[in-house]
XYZ file of N, CA, C and O in Angstrom:
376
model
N 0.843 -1.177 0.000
C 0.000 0.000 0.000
C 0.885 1.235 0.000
O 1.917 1.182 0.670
N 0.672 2.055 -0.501
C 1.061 3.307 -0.638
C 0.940 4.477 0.512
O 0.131 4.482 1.440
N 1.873 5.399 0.246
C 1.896 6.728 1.748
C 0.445 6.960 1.195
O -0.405 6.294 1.787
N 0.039 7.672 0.301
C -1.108 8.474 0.384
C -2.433 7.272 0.898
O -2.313 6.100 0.541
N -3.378 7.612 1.554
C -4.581 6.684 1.640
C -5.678 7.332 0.808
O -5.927 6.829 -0.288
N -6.359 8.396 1.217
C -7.290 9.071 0.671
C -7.194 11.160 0.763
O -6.316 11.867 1.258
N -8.359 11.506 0.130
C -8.281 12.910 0.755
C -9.129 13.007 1.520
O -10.051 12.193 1.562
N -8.975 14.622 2.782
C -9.975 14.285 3.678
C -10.831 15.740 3.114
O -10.506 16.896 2.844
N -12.291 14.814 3.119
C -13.272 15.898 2.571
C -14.474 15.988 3.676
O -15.461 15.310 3.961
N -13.786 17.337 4.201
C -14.976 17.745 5.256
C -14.887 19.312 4.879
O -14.120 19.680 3.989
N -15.855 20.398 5.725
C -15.963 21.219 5.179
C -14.515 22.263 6.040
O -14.057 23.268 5.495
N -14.264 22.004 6.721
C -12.915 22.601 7.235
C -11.855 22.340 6.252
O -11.130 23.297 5.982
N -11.610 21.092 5.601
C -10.524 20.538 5.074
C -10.638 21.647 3.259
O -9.737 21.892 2.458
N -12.165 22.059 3.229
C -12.194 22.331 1.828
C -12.332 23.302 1.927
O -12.460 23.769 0.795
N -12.432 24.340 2.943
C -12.287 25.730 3.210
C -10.811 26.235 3.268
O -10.425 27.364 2.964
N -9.965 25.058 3.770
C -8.652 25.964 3.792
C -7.869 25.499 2.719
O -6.791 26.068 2.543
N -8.210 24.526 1.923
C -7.936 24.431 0.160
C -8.265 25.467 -0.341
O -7.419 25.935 -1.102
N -9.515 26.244 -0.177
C -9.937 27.361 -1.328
C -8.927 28.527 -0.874
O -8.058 29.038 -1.580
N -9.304 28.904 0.762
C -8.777 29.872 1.388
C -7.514 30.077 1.503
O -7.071 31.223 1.436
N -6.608 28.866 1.722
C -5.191 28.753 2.299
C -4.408 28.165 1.262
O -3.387 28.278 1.940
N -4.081 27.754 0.447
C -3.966 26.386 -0.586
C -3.412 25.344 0.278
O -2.250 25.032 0.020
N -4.199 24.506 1.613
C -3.717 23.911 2.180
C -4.425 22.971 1.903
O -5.607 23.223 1.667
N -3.908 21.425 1.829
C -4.715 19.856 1.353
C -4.341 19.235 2.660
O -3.397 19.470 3.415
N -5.309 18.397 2.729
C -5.628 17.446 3.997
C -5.453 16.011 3.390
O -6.146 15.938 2.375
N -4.912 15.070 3.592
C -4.870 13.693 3.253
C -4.448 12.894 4.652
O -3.536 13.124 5.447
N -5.595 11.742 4.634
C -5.319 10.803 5.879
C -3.944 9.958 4.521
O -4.046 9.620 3.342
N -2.580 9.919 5.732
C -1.921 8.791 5.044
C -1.680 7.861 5.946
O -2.301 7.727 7.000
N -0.568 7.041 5.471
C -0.216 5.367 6.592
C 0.986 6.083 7.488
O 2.004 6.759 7.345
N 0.126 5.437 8.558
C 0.988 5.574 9.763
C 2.049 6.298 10.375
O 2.139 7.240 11.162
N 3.112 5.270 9.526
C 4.716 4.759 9.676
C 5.358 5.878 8.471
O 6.563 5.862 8.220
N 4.543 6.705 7.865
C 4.553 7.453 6.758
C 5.742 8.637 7.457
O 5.700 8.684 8.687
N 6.834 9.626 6.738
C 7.368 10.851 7.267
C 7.176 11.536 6.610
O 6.897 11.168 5.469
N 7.217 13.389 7.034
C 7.227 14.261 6.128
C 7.800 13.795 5.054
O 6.920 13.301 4.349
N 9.009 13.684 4.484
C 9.813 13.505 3.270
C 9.252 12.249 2.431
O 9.050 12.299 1.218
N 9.143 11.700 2.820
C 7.834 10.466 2.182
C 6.725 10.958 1.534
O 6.582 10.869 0.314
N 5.891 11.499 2.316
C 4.544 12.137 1.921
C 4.446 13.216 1.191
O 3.442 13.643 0.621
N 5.732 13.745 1.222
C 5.923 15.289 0.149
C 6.182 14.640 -1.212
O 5.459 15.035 -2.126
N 7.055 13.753 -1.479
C 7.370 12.999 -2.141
C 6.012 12.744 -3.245
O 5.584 13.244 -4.285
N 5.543 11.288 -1.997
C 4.435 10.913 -2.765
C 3.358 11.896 -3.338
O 2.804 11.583 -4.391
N 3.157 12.611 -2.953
C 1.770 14.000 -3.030
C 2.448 14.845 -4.497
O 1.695 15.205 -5.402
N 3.884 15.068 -4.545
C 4.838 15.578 -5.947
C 4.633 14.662 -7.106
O 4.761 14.884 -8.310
N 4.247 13.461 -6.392
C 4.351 12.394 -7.797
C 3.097 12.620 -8.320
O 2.943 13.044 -9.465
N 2.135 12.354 -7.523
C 0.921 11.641 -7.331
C -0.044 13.027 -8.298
O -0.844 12.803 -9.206
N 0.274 14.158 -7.856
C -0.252 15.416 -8.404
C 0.174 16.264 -8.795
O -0.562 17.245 -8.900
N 1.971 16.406 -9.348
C 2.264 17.244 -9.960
C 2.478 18.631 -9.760
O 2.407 19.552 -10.574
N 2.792 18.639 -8.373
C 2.784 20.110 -8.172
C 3.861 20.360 -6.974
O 4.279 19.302 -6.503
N 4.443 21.643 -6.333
C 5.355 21.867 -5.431
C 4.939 21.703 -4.270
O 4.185 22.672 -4.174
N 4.872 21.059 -3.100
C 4.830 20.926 -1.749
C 5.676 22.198 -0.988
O 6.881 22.262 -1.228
N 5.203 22.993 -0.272
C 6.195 24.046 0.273
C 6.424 23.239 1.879
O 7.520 23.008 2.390
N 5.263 22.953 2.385
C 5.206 22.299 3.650
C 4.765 20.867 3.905
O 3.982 20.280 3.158
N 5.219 20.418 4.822
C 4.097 19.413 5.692
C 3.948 19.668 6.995
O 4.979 19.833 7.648
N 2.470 19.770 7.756
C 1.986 19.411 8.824
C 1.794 18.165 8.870
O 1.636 17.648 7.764
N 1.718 16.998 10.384
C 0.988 15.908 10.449
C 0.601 15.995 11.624
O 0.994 16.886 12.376
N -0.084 15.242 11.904
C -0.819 14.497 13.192
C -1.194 13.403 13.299
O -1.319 12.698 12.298
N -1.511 12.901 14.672
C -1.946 11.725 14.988
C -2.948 11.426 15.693
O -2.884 11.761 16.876
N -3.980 10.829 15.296
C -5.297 10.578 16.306
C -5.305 9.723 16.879
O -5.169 8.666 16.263
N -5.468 9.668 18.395
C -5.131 8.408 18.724
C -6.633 7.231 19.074
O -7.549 7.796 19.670
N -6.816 6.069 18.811
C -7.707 5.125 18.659
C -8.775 5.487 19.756
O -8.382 5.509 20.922
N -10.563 5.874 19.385
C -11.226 5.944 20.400
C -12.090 4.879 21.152
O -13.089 4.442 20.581
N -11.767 4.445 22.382
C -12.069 3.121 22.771
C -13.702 3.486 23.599
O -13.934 4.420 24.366
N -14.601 2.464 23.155
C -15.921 2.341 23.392
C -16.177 1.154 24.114
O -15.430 0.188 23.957
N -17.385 1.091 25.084
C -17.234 0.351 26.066
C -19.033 0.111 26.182
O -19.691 1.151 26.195
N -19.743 -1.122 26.257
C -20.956 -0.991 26.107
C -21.606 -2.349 26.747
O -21.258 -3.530 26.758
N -21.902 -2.154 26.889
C -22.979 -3.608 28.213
C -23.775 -3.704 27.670
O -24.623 -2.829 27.497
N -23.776 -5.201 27.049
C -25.101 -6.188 26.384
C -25.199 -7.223 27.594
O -24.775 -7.209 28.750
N -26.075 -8.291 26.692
C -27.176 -9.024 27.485
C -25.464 -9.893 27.640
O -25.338 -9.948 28.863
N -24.737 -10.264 27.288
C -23.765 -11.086 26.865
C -22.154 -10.378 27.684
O -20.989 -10.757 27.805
N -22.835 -9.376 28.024
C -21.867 -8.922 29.536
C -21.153 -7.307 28.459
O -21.861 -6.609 27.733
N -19.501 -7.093 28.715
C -19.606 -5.652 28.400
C -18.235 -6.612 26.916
O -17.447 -7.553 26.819
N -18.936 -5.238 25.963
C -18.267 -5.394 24.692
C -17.688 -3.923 24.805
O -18.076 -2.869 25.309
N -16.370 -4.431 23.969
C -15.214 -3.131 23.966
C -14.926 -3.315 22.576
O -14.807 -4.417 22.041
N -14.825 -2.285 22.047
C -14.011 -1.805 20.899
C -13.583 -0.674 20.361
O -14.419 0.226 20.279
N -12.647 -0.495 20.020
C -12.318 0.748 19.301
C -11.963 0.874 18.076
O -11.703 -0.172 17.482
N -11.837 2.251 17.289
C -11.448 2.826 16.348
C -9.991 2.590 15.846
O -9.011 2.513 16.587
N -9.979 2.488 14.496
C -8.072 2.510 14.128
C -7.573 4.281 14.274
O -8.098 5.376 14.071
N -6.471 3.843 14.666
C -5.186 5.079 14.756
C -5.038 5.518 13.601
O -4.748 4.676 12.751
N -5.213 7.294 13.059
C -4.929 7.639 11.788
C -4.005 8.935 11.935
O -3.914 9.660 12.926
N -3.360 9.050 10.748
C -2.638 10.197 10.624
C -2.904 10.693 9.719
O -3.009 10.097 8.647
N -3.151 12.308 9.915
C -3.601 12.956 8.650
C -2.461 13.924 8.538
O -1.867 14.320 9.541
N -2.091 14.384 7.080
C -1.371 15.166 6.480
C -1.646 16.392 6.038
O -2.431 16.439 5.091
N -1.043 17.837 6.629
C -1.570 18.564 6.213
C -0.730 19.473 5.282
O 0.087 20.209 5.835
N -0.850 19.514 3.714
C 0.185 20.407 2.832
C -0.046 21.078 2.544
O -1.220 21.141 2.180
N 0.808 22.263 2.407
C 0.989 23.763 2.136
C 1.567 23.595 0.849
O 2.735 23.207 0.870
N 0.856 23.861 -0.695
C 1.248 23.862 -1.857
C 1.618 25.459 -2.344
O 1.081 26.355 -1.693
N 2.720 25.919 -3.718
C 3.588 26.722 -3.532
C 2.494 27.903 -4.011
O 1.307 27.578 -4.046
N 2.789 28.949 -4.294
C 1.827 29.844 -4.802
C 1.204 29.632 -6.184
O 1.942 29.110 -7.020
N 0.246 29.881 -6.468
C -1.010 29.847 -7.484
C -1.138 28.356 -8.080
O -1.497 28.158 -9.241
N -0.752 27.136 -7.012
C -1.003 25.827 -7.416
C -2.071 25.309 -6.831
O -2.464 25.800 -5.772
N -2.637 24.379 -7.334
C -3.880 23.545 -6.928
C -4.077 22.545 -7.198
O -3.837 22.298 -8.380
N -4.640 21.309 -6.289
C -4.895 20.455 -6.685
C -6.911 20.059 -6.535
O -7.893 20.290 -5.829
N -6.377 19.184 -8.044
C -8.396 19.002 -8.397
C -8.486 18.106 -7.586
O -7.557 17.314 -7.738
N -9.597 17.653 -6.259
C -9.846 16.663 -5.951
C -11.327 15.990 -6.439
O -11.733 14.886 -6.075
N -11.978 16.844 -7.277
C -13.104 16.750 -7.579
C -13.029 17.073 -9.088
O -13.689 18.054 -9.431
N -12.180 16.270 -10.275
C -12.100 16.133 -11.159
C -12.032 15.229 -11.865
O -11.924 15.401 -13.079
């Protein structure tokens, strides 16, 4: 599998694309800046000036059935946040 996973399309993520030229992509894990600048240069053709990342960490849920208490949680994601160079863009909706 590849650094990039998907893009993230919420309305924060597509406000500071129009506003900021900043892109949001959840990638893998184990992924680094220099990786993900990389892949995002290949992948779309354009200059990376930055990377932000983060990490969310897994949210664990806890719930009592007839069958006593069930636990589970969410997977761990990291999202990517890039700063592309002046008057570049990328189509995510093309």
């Amino acid at each position: 599998m590849g650094v990039l996973i998907k893009p993230v399309i919420s309305e924060k993520a597509t406000n500071n694309s129009e506003v900021l030229g900043q892109y949001s992509f959840y990638v893998d894990t184990k992924a680094n800046k220099i990786e993900i600048k990389k892949a995002i240069e290949a992948a779309y053709g354009v200059n990376v000036v930055s990377v932000s990342t983060l990490v969310s960490a897994p949210k664990v849920k806890t719930r009592y059935t007839k069958t006593g208490f069930q636990t589970g949680k969410t997977n761990k994601l990291k999202k990517a946040i890039v700063s592309l160079a002046e008057g570049q863009e990328i189509e995510l909706f093309g």
